[in-house]
Tab-separated table of C-alpha atoms and ligand atoms in Angstrom:
chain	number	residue	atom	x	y	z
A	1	UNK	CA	0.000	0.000	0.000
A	2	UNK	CA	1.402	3.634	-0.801
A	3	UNK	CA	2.209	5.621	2.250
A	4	UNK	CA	-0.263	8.381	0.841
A	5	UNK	CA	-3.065	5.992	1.279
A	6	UNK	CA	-2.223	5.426	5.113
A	7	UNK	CA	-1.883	8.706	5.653
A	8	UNK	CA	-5.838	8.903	4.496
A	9	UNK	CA	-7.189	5.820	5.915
A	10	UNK	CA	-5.436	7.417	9.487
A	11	UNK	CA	-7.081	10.365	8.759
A	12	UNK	CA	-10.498	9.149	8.140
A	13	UNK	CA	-9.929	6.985	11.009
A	14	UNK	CA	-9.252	10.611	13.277
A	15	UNK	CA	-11.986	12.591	11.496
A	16	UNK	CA	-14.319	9.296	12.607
A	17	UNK	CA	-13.545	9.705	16.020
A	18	UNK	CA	-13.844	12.755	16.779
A	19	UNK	CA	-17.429	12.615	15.220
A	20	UNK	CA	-17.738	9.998	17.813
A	21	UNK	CA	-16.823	11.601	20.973
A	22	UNK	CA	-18.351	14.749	20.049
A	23	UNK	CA	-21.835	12.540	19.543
A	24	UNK	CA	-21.046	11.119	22.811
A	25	UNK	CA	-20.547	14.509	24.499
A	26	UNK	CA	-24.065	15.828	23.268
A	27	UNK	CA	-25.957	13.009	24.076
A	28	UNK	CA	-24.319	13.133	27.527
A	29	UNK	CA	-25.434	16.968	27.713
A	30	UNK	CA	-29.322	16.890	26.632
A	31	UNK	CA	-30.280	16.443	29.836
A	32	UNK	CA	-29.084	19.457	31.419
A	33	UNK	CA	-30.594	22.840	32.090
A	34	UNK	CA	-28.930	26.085	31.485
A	35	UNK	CA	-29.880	26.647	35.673
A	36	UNK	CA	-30.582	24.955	38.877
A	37	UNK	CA	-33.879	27.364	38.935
A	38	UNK	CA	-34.917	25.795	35.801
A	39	UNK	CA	-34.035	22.505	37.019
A	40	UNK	CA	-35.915	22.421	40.129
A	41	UNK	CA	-39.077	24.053	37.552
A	42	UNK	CA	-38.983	20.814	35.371
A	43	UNK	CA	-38.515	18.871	38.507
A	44	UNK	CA	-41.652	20.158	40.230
A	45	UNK	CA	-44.564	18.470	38.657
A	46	UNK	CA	-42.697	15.256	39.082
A	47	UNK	CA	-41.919	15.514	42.737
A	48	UNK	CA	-44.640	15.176	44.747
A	49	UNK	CA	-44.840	18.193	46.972
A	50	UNK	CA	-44.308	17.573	50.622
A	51	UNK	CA	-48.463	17.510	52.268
A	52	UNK	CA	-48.870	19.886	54.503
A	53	UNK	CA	-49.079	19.349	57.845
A	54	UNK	CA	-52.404	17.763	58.457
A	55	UNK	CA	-52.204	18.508	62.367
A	56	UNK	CA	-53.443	20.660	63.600
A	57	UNK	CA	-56.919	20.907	62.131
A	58	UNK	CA	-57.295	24.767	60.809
A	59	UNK	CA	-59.942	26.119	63.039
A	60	UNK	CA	-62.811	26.689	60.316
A	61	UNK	CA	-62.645	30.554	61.135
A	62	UNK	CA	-64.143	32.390	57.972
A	63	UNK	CA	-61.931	34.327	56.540
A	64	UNK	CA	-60.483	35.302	53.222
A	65	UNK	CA	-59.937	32.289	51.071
A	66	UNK	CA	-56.233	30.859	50.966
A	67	UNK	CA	-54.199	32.403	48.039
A	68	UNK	CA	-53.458	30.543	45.179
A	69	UNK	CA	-50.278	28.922	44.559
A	70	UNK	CA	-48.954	30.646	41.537
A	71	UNK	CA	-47.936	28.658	38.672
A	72	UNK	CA	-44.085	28.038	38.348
A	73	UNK	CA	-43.210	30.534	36.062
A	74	UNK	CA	-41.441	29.038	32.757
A	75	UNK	CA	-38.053	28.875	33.054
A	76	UNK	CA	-35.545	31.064	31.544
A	77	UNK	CA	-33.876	29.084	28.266
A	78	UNK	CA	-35.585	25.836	28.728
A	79	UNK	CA	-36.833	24.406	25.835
A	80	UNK	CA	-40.327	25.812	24.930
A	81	UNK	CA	-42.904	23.168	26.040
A	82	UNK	CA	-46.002	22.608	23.738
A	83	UNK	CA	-47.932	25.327	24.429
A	84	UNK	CA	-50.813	24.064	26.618
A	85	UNK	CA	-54.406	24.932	26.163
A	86	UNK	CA	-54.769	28.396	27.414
A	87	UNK	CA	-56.278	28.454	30.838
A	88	UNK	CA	-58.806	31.574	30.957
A	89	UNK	CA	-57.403	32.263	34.525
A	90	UNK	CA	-58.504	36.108	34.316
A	91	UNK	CA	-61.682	35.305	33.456
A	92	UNK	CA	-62.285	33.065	36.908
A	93	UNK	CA	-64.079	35.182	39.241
A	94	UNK	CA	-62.046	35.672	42.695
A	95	UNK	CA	-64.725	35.301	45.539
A	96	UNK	CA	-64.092	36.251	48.810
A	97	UNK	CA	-66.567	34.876	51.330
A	98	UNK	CA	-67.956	37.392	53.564
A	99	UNK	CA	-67.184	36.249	57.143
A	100	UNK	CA	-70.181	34.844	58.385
A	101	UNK	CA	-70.720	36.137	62.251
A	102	UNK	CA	-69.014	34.031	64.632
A	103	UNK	CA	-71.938	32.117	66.356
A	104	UNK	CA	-72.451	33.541	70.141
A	105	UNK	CA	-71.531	29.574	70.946
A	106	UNK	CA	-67.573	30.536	70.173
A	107	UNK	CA	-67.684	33.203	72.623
A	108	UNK	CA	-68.863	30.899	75.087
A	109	UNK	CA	-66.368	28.331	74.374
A	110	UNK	CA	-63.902	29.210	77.640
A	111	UNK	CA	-66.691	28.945	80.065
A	112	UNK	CA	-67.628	25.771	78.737
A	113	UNK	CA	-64.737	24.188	78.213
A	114	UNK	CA	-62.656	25.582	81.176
A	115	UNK	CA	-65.602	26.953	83.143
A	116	UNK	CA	-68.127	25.797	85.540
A	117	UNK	CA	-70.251	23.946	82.817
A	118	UNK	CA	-67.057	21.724	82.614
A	119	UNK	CA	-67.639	20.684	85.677
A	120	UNK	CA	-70.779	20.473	85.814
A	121	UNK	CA	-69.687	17.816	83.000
A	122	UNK	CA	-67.464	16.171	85.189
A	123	UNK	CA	-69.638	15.782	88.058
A	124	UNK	CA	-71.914	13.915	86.451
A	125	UNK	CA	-69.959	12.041	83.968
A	126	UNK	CA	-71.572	8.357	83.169
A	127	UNK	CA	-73.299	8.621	86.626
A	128	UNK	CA	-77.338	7.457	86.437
A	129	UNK	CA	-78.127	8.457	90.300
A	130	UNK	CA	-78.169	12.389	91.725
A	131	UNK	CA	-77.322	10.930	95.606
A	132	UNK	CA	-76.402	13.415	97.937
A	133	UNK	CA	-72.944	13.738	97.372
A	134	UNK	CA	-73.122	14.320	93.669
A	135	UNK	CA	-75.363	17.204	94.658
A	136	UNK	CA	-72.616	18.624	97.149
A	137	UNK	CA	-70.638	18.764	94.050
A	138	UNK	CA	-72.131	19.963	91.926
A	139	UNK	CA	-72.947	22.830	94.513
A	140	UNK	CA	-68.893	23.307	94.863
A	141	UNK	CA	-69.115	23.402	91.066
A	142	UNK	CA	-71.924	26.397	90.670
A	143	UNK	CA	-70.535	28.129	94.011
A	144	UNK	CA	-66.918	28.674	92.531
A	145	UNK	CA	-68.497	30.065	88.836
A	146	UNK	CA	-68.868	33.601	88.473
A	147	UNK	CA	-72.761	33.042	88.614
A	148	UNK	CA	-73.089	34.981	92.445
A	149	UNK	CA	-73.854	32.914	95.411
A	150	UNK	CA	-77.507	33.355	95.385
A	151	UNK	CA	-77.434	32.022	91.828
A	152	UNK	CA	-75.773	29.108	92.371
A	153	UNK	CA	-77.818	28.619	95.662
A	154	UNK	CA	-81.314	28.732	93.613
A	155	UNK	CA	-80.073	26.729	91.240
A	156	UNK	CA	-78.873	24.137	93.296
A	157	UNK	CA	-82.079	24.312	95.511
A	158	UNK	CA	-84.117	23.873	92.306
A	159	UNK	CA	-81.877	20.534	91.375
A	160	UNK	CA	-82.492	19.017	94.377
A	161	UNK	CA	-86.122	19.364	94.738
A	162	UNK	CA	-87.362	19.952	91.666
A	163	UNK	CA	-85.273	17.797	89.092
A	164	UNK	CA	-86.385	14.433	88.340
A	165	UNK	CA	-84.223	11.928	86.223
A	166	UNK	CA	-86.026	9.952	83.745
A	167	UNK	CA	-83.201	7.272	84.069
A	168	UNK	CA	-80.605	6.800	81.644
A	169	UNK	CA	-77.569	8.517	81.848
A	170	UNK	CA	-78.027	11.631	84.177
A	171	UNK	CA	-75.739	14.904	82.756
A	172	UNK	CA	-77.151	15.609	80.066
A	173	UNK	CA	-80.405	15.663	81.648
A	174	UNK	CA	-79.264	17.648	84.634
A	175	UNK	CA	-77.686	20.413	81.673
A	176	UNK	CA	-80.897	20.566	79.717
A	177	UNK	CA	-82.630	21.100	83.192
A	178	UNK	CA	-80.535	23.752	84.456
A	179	UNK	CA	-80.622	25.355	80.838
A	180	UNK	CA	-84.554	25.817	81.771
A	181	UNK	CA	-83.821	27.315	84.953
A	182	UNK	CA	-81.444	30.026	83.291
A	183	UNK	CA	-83.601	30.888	80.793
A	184	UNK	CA	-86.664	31.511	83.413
A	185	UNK	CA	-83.920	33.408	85.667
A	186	UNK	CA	-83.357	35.346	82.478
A	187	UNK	CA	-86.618	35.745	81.038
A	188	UNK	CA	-88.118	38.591	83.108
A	189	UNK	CA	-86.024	41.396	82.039
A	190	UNK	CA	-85.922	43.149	78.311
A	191	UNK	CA	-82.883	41.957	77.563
A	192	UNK	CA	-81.443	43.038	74.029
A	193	UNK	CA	-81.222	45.998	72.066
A	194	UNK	CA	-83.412	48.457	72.081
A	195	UNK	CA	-85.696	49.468	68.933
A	196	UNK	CA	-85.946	52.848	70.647
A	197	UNK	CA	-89.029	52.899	68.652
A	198	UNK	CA	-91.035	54.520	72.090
A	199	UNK	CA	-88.708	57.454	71.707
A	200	UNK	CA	-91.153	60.144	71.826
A	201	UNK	CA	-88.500	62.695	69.520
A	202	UNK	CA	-85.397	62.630	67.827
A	203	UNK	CA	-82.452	62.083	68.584
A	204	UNK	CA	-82.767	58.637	70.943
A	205	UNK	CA	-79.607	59.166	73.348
A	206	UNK	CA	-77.351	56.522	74.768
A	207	UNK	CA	-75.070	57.267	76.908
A	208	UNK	CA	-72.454	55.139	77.454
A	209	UNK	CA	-70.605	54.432	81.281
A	210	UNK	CA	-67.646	52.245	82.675
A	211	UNK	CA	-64.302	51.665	83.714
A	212	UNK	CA	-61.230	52.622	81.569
A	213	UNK	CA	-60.340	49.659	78.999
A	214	UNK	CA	-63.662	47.576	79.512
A	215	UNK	CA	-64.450	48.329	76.219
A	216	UNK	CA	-66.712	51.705	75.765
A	217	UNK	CA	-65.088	53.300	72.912
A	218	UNK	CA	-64.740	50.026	70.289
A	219	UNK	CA	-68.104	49.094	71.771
A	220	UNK	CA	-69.973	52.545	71.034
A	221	UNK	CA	-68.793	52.108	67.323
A	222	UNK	CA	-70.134	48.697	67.158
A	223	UNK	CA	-73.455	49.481	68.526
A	224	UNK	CA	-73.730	52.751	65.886
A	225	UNK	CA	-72.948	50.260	63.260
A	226	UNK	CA	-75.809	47.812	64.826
A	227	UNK	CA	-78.451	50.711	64.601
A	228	UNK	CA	-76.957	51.635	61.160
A	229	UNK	CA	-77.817	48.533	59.913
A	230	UNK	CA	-81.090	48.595	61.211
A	231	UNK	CA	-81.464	52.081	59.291
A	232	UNK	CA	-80.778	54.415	61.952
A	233	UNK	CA	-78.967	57.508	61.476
A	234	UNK	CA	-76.731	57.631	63.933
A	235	UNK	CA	-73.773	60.023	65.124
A	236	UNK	CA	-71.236	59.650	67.954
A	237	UNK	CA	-69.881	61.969	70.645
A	238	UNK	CA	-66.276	61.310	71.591
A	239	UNK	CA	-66.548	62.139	75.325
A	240	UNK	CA	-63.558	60.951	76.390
A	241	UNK	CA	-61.610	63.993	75.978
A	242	UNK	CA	-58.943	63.234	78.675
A	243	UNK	CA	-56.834	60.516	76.706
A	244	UNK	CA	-56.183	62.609	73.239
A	245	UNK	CA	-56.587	58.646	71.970
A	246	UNK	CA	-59.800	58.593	73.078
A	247	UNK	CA	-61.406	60.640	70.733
A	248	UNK	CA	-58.826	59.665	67.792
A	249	UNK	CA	-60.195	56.070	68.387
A	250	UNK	CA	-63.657	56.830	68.167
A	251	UNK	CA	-62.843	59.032	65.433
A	252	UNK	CA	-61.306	56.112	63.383
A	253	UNK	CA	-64.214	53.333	64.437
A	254	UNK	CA	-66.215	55.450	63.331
A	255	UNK	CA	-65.198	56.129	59.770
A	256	UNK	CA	-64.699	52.517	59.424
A	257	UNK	CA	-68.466	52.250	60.167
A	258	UNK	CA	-69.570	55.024	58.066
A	259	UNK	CA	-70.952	57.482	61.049
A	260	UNK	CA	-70.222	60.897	61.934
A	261	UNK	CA	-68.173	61.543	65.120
A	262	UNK	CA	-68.167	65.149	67.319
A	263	UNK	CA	-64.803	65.512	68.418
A	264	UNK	CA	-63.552	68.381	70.983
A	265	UNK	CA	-60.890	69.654	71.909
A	266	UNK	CA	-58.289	68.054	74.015
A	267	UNK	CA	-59.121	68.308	77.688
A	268	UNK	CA	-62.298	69.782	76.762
A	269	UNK	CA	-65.556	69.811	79.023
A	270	UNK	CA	-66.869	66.245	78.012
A	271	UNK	CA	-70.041	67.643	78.736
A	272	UNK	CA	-69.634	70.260	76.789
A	273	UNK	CA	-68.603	67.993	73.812
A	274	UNK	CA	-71.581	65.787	74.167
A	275	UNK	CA	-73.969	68.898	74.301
A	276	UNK	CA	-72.660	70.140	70.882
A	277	UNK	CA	-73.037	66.216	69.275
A	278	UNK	CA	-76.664	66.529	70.888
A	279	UNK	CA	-77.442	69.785	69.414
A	280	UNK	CA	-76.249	68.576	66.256
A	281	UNK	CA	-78.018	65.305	66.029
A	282	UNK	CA	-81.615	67.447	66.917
A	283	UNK	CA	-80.696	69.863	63.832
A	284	UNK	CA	-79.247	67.236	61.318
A	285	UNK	CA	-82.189	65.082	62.375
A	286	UNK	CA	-80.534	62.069	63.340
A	287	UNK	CA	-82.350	59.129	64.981
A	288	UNK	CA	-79.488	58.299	67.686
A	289	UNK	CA	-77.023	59.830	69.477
A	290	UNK	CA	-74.455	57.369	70.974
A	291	UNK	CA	-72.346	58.958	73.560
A	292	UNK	CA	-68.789	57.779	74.648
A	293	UNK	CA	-67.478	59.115	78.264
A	294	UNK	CA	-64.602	58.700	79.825
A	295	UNK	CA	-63.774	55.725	82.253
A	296	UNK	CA	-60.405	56.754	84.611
A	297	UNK	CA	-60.899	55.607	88.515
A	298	UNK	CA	-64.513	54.210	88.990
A	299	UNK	CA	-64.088	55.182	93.015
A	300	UNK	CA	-62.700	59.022	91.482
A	301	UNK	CA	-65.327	61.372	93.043
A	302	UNK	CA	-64.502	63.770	89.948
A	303	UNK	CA	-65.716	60.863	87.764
A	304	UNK	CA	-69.186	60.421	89.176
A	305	UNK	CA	-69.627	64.191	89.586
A	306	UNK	CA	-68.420	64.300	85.516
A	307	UNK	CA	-71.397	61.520	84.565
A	308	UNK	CA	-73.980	63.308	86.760
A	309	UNK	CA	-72.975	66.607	84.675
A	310	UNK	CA	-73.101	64.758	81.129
A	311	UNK	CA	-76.420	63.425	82.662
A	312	UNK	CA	-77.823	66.973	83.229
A	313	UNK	CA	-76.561	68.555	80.268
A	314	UNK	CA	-77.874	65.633	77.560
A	315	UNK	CA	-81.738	66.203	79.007
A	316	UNK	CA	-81.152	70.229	78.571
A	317	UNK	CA	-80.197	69.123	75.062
A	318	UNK	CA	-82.944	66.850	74.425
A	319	UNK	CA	-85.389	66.776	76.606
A	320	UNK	CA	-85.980	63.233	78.520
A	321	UNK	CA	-82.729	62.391	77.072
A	322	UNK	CA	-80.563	59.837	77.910
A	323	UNK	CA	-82.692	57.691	76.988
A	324	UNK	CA	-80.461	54.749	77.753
A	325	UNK	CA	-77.609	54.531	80.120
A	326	UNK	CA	-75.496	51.499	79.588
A	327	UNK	CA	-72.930	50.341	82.052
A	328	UNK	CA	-69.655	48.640	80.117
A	329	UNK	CA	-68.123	45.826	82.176
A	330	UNK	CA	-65.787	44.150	81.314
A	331	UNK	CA	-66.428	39.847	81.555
A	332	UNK	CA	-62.977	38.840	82.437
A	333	UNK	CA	-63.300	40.313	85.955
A	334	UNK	CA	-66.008	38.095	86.848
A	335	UNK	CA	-67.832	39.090	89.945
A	336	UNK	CA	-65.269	42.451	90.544
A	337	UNK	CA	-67.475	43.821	87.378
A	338	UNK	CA	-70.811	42.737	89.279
A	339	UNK	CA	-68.806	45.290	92.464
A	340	UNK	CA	-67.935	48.260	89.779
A	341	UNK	CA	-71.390	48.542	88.724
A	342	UNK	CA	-72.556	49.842	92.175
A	343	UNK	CA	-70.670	52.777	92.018
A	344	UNK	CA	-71.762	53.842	88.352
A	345	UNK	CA	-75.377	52.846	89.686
A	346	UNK	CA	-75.030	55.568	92.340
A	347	UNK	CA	-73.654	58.206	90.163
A	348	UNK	CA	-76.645	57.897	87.248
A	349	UNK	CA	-79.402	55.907	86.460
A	350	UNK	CA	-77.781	52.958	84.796
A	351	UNK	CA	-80.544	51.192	82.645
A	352	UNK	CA	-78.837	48.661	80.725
A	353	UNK	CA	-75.704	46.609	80.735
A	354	UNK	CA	-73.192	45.736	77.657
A	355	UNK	CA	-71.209	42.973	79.065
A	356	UNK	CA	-67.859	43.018	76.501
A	357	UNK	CA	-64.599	40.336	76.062
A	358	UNK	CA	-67.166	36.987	76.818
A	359	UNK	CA	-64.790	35.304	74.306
A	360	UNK	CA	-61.759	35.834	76.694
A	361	UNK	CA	-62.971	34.111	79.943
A	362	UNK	CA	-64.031	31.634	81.478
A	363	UNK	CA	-66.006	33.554	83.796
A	364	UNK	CA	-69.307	33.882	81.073
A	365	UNK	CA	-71.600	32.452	84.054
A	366	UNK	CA	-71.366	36.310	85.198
A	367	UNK	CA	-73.924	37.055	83.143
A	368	UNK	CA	-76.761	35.002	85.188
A	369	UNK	CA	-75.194	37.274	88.120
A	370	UNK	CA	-75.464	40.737	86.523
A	371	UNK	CA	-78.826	40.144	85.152
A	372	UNK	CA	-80.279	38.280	88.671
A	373	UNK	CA	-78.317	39.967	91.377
A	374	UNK	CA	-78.558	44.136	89.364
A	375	UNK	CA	-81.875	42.966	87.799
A	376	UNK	CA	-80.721	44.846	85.131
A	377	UNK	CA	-81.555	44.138	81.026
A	378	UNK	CA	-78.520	43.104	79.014
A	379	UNK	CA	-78.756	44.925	76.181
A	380	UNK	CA	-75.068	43.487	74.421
A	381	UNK	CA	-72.884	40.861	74.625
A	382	UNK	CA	-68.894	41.129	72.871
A	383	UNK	CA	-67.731	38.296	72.118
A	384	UNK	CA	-64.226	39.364	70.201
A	385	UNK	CA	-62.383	42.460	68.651
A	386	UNK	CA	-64.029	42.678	64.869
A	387	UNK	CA	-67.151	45.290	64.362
A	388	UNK	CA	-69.508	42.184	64.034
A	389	UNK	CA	-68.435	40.856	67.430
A	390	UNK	CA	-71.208	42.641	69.419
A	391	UNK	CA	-74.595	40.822	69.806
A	392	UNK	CA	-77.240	41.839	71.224
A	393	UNK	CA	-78.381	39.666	73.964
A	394	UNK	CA	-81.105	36.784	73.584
A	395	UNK	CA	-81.243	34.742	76.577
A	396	UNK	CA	-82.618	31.396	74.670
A	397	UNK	CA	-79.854	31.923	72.510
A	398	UNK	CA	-77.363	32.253	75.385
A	399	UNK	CA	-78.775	29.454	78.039
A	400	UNK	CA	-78.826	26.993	74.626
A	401	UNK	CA	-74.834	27.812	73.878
A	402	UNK	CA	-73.514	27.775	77.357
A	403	UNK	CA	-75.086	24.499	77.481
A	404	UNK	CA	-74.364	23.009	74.452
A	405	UNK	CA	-73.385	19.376	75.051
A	406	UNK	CA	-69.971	18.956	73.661
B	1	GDP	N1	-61.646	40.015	72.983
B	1	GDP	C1	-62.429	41.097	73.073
B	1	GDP	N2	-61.853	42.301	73.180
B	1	GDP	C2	-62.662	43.372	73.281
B	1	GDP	C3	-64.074	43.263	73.286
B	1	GDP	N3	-64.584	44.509	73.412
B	1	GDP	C4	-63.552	45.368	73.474
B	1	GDP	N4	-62.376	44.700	73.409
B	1	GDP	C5	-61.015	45.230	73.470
B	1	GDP	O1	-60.808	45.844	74.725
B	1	GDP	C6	-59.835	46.868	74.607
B	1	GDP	C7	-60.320	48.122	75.308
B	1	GDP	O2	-61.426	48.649	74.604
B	1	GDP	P1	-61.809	50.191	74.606
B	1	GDP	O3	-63.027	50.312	73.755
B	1	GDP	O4	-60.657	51.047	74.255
B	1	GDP	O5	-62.184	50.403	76.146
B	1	GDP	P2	-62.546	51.764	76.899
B	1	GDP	O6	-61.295	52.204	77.589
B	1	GDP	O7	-63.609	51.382	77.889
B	1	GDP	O8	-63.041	52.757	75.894
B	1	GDP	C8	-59.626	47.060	73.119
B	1	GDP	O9	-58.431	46.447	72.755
B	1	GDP	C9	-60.807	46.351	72.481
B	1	GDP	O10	-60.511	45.865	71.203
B	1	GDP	C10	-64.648	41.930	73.183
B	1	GDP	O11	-65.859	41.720	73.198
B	1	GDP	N5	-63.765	40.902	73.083
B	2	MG	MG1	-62.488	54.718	75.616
C-alpha cells in the first residue's frame, strides 16, 4: 500500500472519532438545564410536593380564602414546552366569602370548656343516680363560677327538689334542666337591644358608662354600626376627651363604620362635647345619638360628679334624654365587674348593661349574676375584637350555647 493511502485511511480513522466523541458529548449533555432554577421548575410536577401538615386541624374561622399557589413561572432558556391549552385564569371570578358572624356559641367556648359547665360535666360524667354527694358537688361546682352565690344557691335548691331523672344517663339531663332554669332566671327582664321605637323625639340618646379599657369606645362604634344597619342615622360623641386617643379612636371606628363623630378639643368639658353632638343630632335630624365618656378611677369622686354633669346637660339638650344609660363591664373580671357597677349605679341611672370580652374568659356564668343579682336588662354581649363581634343579647340563645353538650 502507498504511504499516501495510510496517511488517508489514518485520517479518516481521526476525522471518525472525533465525530464519535463529540456525539457522545451531546448526548451526555441533553439532559441538562442552562440553571438549577430551571431545574428544580422541570422537577416540580414530578416531585410530589411535601403535604402539609395535616395537624393541627385549621380552626374553620371564615376568613379570606387561601391564596393561590402561583404557577411556576417558565423557566428562563428551557426548551419551549407545547404550548398548553390556554387556561382563561382572568376570566375566573375571585370570591371572597364574607365572614359569616361568629356564632355567640364561640364566645362561650372558655366557660364551657374551662368553666363551671365543665364541671358540671365532670360531676356527672356516666353517673345514672343524683345521691347526695353528687349534689354537694355539683354545689362546689356552681358556688366557685362567676354566677353569684344566690345564683348558684337557687339553682342548686331547684336541682335538688325539683329535678327528676327519667333514668338513663343523668348529665345531660341535669344540663338541659338547668338550661330551663337560666332561661326563666333570664326571662323577666328586656334583655337586648333596644328598637328605641317609644322614643317620643329625635335624637334617641345613649349614653355610654364604665371603667377605663372595659371596652366603651370600640363598643360605642359597634353598637352605631348595629343601629346603622337597622337604618338608623346615627352620630357619635367622643366624650372621652382626657386621653387625646380617646377621641382619635372613636374618630377612626367610626369612619370605618360610616358614622359621623363630634370631636372636641383636648381636655375639653366632656359635657360640653356631648352637648354640641346633641345639638347637632336634633338639627341634622338624626335618629341616635351614641355617647362615649370617659372611664379613669370608677371610686374618682370627679368621675361620678363628671357623669352626673353629662347626665344633666344631655336632658337640657334633648329633653328626657338619655334615653339609655349602659354600664360597660368588662367579663374577664367576673364578679369584681358585678362590684364596679354599684358605684356607676349611684352616680346615674344605669338602665342597661353591655357585658364586653365573653370570648376571653371563662367567667361567662357572670352574666346570670349581673342580670339576677342588678336585675338589670342586658342589652349586648362582645364576644371578640371585629365590628360584628357585638350581639345583642337573647337569653334562649345564650342558656342553649352555654349548654351546648360537647
Ligand atoms: N376580645 C375582646 N376584646 C374586646 C371586646 N370589646 C372590646 N375589646 C377590646 O378591649 C380593649 C379596650 O377597649 P376600649 O373600647 O378602648 O375600652 P374603653 O377604655 O372602655 O373605651 C380594646 O383592645 C378592644 O378591642 C370583646 O368583646 N372581646
Ligand atoms: Mg375609651
Amino acid at each position: 500500500m502507498e504511504a499516501s493511502a495510510i496517511v488517508l485511511i489514518v485520517i479518516g480513522l481521526a476525522f471518525l472519532l472525533l465525530v464519535v466523541m463529540a456525539a457522545v458529548r451531546m448526548a451526555k449533555k441533553r439532559p441538562t438545564l442552562p440553571s438549577p432554577d430551571a431545574q428544580r421548575e422541570i422537577e416540580r410536577p414530578t416531585e410530589p410536593e411535601p403535604e402539609p401538615e395535616p395537624e393541627p386541624e385549621p380552626e374553620p374561622e371564615p376568613g379570606p380564602a387561601p391564596a393561590r399557589k402561583p404557577a411556576p413561572k417558565p423557566a428562563k432558556g428551557a426548551p419551549e414546552a407545547p404550548a398548553p391549552a390556554p387556561v382563561p385564569e382572568e376570566k375566573k371570578v375571585l370570591v371572597v366569602p364574607v365572614p359569616a358572624p361568629k356564632p355567640l356559641g364561640a364566645g362561650l367556648e372558655r366557660t364551657r370548656r374551662e368553666g363551671f359547665i365543665a364541671r358540671l360535666v365532670d360531676v356527672f360524667r356516666g353517673g345514672a343516680a343524683l345521691d347526695d354527694a353528687v349534689v354537694a358537688q355539683a354545689e362546689e361546682a356552681l358556688l366557685t363560677a362567676d354566677i353569684g352565690v344566690k345564683t348558684a344557691a337557687a339553682l342548686v335548691e331547684a336541682l335538688r327538689t325539683e329535678f327528676r331523672p327519667a333514668g338513663g344517663e343523668i348529665g345531660p339531663a341535669v344540663l338541659r334542666f338547668l338550661e330551663a332554669r337560666v332561661l326563666e332566671m333570664l326571662a323577666h327582664l328586656p334583655h337586648g337591644m333596644q328598637a328605641l321605637d317609644d322614643v317620643p323625639q329625635r335624637p334617641a340618646v345613649i349614653m355610654v358608662v364604665g371603667v377605663n379599657g372595659t371596652g366603651k369606645t370600640t363598643n360605642v362604634a359597634k353598637m352605631a354600626h348595629l343601629y346603622k344597619q337597622k337604618g338608623r342615622k346615627v352620630i357619635l360623641a367622643a366624650g372621652d376627651t382626657y386621653r387625646a386617643a380617646g377621641a382619635d379612636q372613636l374618630a377612626i371606628w367610626g369612619d370605618r363604620v360610616g358614622v359621623p363623630v363630634v370631636v372636641g378639643q383636648p381636655n375639653q368639658d366632656p359635657a360640653a362635647v356631648i352637648f354640641d353632638a346633641a345639638k347637632r343630632a336634633k338639627d341634622e335630624a338624626f335618629d341616635l345619638l351614641i355617647a362615649d365618656t370617659a372611664g379613669r378611677l370608677h371610686t374618682n369622686v370627679n368621675l361620678v360628679d363628671e357623669l352626673k354633669k353629662i347626665h344633666r346637660v344631655i336632658g337640657k339638650a334633648v329633653p328626657g334624654a338619655p334615653h339609655e344609660v349602659l354600664l360597660m363591664l368588662d367579663a374577664t373580671m367576673g364578679q369584681n365587674a358585678v362590684k364596679q357597677a354599684d358605684v356607676f349605679r349611684q352616680a346615674v341611672d344605669v338602665t342597661g348593661i353591655a357585658l364586653a370580652k365573653l370570648d376571653g374568659t371563662a367567667k361567662g356564668g357572670v352574666v346570670l349574676s349581673i342580670a339576677r343579682d342588678m336585675q338589670l336588662p342586658i342589652r349586648f354581649v362582645g364576644i371578640g375584637e371585629a365590628v360584628d363581634d357585638l350581639r345583642p343579647f337573647d337569653a334562649r340563645e345564650f342558656a342553649s350555647a352555654l349548654f351546648a353538650a360537647e
